Coordinates of C-alpha atoms and ligand atoms in Angstrom, one line a residue:
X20 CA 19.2 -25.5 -20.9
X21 CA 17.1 -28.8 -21.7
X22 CA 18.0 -31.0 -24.5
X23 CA 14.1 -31.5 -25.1
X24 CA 14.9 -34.2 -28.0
X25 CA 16.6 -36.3 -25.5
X26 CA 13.6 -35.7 -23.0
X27 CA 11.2 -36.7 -25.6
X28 CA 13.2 -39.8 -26.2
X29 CA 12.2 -40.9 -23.0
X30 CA 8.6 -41.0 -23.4
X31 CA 8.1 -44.0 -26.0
X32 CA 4.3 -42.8 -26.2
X33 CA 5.8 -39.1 -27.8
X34 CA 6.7 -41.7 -30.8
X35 CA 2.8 -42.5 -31.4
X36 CA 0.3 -40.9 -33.9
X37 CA -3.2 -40.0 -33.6
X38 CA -5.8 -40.1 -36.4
X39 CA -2.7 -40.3 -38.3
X40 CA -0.7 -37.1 -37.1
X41 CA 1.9 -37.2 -34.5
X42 CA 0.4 -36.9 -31.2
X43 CA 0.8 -33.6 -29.4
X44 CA -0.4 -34.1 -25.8
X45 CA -1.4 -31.1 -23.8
X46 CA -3.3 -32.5 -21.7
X47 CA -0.8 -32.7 -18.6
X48 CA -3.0 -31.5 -15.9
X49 CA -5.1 -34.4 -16.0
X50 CA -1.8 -36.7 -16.2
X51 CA 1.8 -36.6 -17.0
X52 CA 3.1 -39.1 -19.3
X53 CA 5.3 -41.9 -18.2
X54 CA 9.2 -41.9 -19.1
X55 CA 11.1 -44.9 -19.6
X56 CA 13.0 -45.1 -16.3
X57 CA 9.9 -45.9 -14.5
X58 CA 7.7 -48.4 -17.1
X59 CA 11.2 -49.9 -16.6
X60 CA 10.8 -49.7 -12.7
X61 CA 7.6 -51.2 -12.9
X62 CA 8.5 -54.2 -15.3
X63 CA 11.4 -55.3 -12.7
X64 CA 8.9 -55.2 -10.2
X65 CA 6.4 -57.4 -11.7
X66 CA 9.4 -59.7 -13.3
X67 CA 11.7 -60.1 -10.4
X68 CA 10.1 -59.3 -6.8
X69 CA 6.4 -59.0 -6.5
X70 CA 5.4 -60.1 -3.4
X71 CA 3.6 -58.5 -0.4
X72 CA 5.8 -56.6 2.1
X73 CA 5.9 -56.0 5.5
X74 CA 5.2 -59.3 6.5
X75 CA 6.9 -61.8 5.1
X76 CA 10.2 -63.2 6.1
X77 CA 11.0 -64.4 2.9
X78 CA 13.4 -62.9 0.5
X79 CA 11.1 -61.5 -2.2
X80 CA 8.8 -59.9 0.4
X81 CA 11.9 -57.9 2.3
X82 CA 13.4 -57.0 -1.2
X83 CA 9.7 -55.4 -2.1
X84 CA 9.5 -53.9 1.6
X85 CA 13.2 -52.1 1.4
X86 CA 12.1 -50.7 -2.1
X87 CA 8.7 -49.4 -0.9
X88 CA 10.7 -48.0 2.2
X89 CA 13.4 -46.3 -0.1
X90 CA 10.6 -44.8 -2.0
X91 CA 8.8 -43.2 1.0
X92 CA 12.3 -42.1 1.8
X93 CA 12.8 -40.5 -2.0
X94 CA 9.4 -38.8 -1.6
X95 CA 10.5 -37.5 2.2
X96 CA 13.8 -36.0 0.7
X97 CA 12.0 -34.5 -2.5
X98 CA 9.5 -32.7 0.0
X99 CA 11.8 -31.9 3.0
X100 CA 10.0 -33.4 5.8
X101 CA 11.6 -34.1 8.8
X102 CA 10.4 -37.7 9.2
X103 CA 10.0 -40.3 6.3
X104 CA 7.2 -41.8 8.6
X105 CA 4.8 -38.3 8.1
X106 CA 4.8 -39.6 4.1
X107 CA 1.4 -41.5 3.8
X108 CA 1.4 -43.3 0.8
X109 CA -2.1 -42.8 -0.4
X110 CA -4.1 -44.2 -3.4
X111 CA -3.6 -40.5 -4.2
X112 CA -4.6 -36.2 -3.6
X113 CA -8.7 -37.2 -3.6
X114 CA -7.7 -40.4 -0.9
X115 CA -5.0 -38.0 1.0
X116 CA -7.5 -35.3 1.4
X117 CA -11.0 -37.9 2.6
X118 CA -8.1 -38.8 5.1
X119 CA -7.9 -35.5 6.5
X120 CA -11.5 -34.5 5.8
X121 CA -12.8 -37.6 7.8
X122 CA -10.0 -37.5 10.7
X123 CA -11.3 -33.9 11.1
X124 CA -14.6 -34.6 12.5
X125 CA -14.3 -35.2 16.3
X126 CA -12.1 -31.5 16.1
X127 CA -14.9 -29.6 14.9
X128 CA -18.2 -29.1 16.0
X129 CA -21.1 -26.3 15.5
X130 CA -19.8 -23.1 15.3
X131 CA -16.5 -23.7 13.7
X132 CA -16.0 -22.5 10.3
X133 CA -13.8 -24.4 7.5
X134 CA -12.3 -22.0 4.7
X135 CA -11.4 -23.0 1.2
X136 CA -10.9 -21.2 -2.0
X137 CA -13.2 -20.3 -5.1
X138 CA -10.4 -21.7 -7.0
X139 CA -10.7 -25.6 -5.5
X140 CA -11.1 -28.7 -7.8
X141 CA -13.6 -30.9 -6.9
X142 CA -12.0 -33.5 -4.8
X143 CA -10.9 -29.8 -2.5
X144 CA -14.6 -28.8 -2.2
X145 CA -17.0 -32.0 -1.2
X146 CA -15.2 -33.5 1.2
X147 CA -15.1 -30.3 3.3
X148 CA -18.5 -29.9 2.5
X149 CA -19.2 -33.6 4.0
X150 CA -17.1 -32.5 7.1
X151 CA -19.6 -29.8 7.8
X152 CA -22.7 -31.6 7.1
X153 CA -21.6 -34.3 10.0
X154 CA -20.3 -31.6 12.3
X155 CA -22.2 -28.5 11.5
X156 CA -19.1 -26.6 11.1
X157 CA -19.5 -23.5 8.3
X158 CA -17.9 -23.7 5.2
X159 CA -16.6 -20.3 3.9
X160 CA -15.1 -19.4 0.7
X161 CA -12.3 -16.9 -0.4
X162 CA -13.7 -15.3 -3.3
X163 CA -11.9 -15.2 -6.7
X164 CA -11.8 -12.4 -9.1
X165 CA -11.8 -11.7 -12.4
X166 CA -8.4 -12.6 -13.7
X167 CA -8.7 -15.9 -12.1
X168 CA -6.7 -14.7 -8.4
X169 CA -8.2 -15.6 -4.8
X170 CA -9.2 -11.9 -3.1
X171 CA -6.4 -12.1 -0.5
X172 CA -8.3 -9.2 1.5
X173 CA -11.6 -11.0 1.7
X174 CA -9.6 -13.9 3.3
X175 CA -8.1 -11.5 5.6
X176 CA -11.4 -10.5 6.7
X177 CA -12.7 -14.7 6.8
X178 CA -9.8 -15.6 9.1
X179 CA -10.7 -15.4 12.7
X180 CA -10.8 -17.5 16.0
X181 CA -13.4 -19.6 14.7
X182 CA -11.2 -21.0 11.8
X183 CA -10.3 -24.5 12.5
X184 CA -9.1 -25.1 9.0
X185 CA -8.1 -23.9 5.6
X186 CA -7.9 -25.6 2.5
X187 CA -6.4 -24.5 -0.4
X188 CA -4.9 -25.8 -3.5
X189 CA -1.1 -24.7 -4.5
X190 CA -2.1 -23.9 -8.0
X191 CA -5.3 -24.3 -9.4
X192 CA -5.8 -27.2 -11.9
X193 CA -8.1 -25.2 -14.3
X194 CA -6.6 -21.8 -14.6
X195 CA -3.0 -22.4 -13.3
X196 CA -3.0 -20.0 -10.8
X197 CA -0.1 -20.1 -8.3
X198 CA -2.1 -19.2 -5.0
X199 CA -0.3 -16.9 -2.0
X200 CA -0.2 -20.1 0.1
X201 CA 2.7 -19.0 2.6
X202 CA 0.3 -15.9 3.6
X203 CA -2.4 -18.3 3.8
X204 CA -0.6 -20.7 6.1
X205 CA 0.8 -17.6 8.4
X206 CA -2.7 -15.9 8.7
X207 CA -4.3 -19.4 9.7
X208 CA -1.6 -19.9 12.1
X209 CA -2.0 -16.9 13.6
X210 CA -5.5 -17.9 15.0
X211 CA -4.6 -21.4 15.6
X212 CA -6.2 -23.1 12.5
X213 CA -4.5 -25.7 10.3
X214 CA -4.1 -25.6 7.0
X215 CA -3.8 -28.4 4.0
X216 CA -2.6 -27.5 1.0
X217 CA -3.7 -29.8 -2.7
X218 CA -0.4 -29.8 -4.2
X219 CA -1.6 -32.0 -7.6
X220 CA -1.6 -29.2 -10.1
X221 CA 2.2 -27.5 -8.5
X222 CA 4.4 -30.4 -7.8
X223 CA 4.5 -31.2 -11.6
X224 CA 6.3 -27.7 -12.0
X225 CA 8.0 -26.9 -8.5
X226 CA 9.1 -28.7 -5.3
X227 CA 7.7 -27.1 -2.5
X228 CA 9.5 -27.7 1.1
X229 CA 7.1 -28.6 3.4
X230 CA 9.4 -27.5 6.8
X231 CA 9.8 -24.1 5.0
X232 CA 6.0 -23.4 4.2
X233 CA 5.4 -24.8 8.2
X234 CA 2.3 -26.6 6.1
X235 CA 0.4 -28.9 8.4
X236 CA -0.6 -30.9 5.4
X237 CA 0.5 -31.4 1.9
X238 CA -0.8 -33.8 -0.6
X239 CA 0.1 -35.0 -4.5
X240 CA -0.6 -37.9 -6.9
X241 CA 2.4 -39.2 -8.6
X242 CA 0.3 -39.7 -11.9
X243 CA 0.8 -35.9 -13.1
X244 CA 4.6 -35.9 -12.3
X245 CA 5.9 -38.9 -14.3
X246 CA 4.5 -41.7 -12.0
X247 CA 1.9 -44.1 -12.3
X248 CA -2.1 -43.5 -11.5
X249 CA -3.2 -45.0 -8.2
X250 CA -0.6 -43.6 -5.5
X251 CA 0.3 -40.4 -3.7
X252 CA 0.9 -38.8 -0.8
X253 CA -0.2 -37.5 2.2
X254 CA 2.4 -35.3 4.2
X255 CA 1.2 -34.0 7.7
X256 CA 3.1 -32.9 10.6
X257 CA 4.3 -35.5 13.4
X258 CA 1.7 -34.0 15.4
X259 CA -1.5 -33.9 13.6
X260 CA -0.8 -37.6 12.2
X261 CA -0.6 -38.6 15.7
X262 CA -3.7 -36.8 16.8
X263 CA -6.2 -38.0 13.3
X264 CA -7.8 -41.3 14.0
X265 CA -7.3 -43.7 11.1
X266 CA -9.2 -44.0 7.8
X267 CA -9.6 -47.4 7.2
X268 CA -9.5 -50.5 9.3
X269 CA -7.2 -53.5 8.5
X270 CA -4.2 -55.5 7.9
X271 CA -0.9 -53.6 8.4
X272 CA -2.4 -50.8 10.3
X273 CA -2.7 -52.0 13.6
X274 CA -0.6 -53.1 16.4
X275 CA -2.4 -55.8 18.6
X276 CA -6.3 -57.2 17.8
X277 CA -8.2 -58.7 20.4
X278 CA -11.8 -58.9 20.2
X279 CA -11.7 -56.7 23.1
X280 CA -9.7 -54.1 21.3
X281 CA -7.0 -53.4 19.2
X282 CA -4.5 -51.1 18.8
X283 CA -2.9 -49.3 16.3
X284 CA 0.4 -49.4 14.3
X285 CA 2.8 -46.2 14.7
X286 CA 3.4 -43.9 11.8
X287 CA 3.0 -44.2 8.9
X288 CA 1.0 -47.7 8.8
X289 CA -1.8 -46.3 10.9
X290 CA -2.6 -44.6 7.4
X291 CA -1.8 -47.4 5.1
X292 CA -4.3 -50.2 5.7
X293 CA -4.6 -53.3 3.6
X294 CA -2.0 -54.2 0.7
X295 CA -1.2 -50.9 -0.9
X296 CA 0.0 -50.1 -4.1
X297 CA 3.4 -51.6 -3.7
X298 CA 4.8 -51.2 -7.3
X299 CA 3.0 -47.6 -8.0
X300 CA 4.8 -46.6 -4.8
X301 CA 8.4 -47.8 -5.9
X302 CA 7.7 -46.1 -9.3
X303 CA 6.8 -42.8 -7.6
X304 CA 10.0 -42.6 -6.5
X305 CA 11.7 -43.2 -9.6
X306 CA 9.3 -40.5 -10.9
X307 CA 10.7 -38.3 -8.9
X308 CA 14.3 -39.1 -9.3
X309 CA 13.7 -38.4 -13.2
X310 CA 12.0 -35.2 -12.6
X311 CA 14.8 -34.1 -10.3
X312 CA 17.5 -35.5 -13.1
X313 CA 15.9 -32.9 -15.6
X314 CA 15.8 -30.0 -12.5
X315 CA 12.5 -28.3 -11.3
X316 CA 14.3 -24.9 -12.3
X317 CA 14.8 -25.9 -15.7
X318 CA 11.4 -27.1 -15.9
X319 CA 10.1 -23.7 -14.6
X320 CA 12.2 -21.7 -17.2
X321 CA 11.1 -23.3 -19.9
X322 CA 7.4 -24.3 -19.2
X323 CA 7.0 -20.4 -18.4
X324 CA 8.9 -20.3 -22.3
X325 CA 6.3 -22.2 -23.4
X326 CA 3.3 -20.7 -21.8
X327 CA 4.2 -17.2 -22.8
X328 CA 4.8 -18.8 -26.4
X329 CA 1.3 -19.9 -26.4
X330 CA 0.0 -16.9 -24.7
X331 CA 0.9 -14.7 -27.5
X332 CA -0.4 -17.1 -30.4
X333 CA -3.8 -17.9 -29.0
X334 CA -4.4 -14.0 -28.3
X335 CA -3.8 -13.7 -32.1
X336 CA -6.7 -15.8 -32.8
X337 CA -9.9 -13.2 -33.8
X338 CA -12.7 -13.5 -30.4
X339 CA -10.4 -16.1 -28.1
X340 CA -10.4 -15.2 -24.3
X341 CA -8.5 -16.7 -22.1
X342 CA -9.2 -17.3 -18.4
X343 CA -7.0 -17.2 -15.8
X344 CA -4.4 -14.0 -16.4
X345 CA -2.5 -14.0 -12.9
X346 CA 1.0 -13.0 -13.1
X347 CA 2.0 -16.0 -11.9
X348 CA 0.5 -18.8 -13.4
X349 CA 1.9 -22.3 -14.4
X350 CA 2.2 -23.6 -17.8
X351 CA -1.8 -23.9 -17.8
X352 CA -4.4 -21.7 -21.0
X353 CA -8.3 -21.8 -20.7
X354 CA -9.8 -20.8 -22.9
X355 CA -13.0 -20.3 -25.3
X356 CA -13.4 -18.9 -28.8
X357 CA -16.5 -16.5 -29.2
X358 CA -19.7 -18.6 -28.1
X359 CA -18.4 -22.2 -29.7
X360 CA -18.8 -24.9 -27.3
X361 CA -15.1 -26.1 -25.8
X362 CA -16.2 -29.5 -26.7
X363 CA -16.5 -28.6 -30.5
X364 CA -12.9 -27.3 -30.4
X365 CA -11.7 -30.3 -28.6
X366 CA -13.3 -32.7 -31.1
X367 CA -11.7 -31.5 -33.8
X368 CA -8.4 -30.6 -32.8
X369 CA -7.8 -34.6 -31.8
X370 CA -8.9 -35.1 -35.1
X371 CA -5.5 -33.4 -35.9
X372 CA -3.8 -35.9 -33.0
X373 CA -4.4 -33.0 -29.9
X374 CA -5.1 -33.5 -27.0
X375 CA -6.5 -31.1 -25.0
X376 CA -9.3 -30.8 -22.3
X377 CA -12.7 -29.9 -22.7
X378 CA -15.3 -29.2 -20.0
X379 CA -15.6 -27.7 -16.4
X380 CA -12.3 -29.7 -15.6
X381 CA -14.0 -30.7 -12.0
X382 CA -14.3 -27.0 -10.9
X383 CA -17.8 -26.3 -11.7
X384 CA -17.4 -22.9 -8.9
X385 CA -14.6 -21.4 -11.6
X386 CA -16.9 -22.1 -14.6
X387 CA -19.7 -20.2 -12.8
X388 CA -17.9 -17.3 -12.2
X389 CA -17.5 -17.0 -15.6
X390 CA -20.8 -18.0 -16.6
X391 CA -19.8 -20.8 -19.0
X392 CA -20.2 -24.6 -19.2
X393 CA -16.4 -24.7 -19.8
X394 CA -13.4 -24.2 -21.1
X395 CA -10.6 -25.7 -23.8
X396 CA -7.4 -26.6 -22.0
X397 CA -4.0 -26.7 -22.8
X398 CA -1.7 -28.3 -20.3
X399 CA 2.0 -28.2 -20.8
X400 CA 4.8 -30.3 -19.5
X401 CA 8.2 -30.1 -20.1
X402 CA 8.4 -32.5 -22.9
X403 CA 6.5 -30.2 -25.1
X404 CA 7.8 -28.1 -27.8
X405 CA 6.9 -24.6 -29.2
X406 CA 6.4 -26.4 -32.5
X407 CA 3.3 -28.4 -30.9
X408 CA 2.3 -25.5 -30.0
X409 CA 2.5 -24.0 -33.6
X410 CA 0.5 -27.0 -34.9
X411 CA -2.0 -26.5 -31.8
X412 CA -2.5 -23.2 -32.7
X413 CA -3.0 -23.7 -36.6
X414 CA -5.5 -26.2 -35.4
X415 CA -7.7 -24.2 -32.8
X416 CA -7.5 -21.4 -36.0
X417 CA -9.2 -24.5 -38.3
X418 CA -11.5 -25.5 -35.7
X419 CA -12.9 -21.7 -35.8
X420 CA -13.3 -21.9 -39.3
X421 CA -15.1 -24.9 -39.4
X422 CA -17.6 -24.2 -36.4
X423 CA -18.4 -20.3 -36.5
Ligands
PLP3 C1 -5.9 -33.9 -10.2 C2 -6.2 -33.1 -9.1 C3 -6.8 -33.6 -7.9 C4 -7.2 -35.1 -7.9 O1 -6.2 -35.9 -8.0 P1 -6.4 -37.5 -8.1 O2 -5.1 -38.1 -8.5 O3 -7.5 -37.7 -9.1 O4 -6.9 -38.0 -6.7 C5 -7.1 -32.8 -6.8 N1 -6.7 -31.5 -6.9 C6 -6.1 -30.9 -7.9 C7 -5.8 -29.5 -7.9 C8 -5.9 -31.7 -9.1 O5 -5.3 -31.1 -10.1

């Protein structure tokens, strides 16, 4: 059981009031607050040993470089990958996928097709779509249905000797669907395509193993699971990292330079060109440590508490729908009231000191499914209480009064 008092007490910006009310933030699927442990982490780097690493000789600069390397080896044990050098550290998911994306372009050519879901965010759709444009590859898309799932059969019927690769996000970010990925990843095997999965919305509630799910790629940002914004991760197999050409050009990334030519680092620098975000990185790690302290079980048990909490009260509420009904769903609602616009709702609920989401939450596909311009979100973290939730839901309830 969590002691959730002594959990809130670790995020000093729970103590904070909105408009005058005590904040209630459900708004974790855009970001996670920050605990203690790592604004603390981040404060003793900046006071005691910023300096640049892999380079210098000095002390500050190897003190930095073992820290950033005990991170990377934090995130490696958190994830089960064989190798801490198949952790990228990335400026995070959107820079860990372009990666990919971009490194994919001398494998593909006319002819090949490139599968992703109905359910992707944004950052999961265009830079596939990019890949196809400069390849003329064929993008094809698993079809969702009503209650917010991916049509498993459809993909079925997608997958063939033409795949070359399938992307897919491990939950979705605006419904909180938990997507089928180990079929996904066996299926795609099975004709020889790889398959990257966009872990953003699942490693906040879960730690997948990436040896387990045989993934070829798994990415994250540390900003929605306690860490700061600006880093994340980039997993791929030994193999494939060896085989994608780098991203970017630059300083610690390469082996020799000549005029003539230059070669490139090993794994991982080959990834990690220029300075990169030394402190977010060291902080990541901490993130994870804290989220680890607390137990992703626990977290599951009682998110799944507070989601079926919320479930219930919304439904109560006379013309709400809620989107996304899978059975298995993270701690995630969407939802509209009648025909008020989400952004009415939102307006006036962080009036009250909520905060919640309002808008297409960069899946435009999902809100035209629907046919709707968007939805009101409520995101839940581990933090939160079933007594935010009873203020939430007094205040959609006010909200309704006020607009209909
Ligand atoms: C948040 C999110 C992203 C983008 O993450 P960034 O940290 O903004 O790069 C990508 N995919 C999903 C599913 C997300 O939830």
């Amino acid at each position: 059981m969590l002691d959730i008092n002594k959990i809130r007490a670790d995020f000093p910006i729970l103590k904070r009031e909105v408009n005058g009310k005590p904040l209630v933030y459900f708004d974790n699927a855009a970001t996670s607050q920050t605990p203690q442990v790592v604004i603390d982490a981040i404060v003793d780097y900046y006071s005691n040993y910023n300096s640049n690493i892999h380079r210098g000789v000095h002390t500050l600069s190897q003190e930095a470089t073992d820290a950033y390397e005990v991170a990377r080896k934090k995130v490696q044990a958190h994830f089960n990958a064989k190798h801490d050098y198949e952790m990228i550290l990335t400026a995070g998911t959107t820079h860990a996928i372009n990666i990919v994306a971009t490194g994919f372009t001398q494998f593909v050519t006319k002819g090949d097709e490139i599968i992703v879901s109905a359910l992707e965010h944004h950052s999961n759709i265009v830079p596939w779509q990019m890949l196809c444009e400069r390849t003329g590859a064929e993008l094809k898309v698993i079809p969702m249905n009503e209650e917010g799932s991916l049509q498993m059969d459809v993909y079925e019927t997608l997958v063939s000797k033409k795949t070359k690769l399938v992307f897919m996000n491990h939950v979705s970010n605006a419904l909180g669907t938990v997507n089928p990925i180990d079929f996904v990843i066996k299926k795609a095997h099975a004709v020889g395509a790889a398959v990257l999965i966009d872990g953003a919305q699942a490693t906040p509630h879960m730690k997948p193993d990436v040896q387990a799910l045989d993934v070829d790629f798994y990415v994250a940002s540390a900003h929605k699971l306690c860490g700061p914004t600006g880093v994340g991760l980039l997993y791929g197999k030994e193999e494939w990292l060896n085989k994608l050409p780098p991203y970017q050009g630059g300083g610690d990334m390469i082996d020799q330079v000549t005029f003539e030519k230059t070669t490139y680092a090993g794994l991982p620098f080959k990834f990690e060109a220029g300075t990169p975000n030394i402190c977010g990185g060291i902080a990541f790690g901490v993130a994870l440590d804290y989220m680890n302290s607390i137990g992703f079980e626990n977290i599951a048990t009682y998110e799944k508490e507070l989601l079926d909490y919320a479930t219930n009260a919304l439904k109560q509420i006379e013309g709400l729908r809620i989107y996304g009904e899978a059975d298995e769903k993270t701690a995630v609602i969407s939802f509209n009231v009648g025909t008020i616009h989400p952004y009415d709702i939102g307006t006036i609920v962080d009036k009250l000191g909520i905060a919640v989401r309002t808008g297409h939450h960069c899946a435009q596909p999902i809100m035209n499914f629907y046919n709707i311009p968007g939805t009101v979100r409520a995101s839940f973290a581990f933090y939160n209480t079933k007594d935010e939730i009873d203020i939430f839901v007094e205040a959609v309830k006010r909200a309704v009064m006020m607009l209909s």
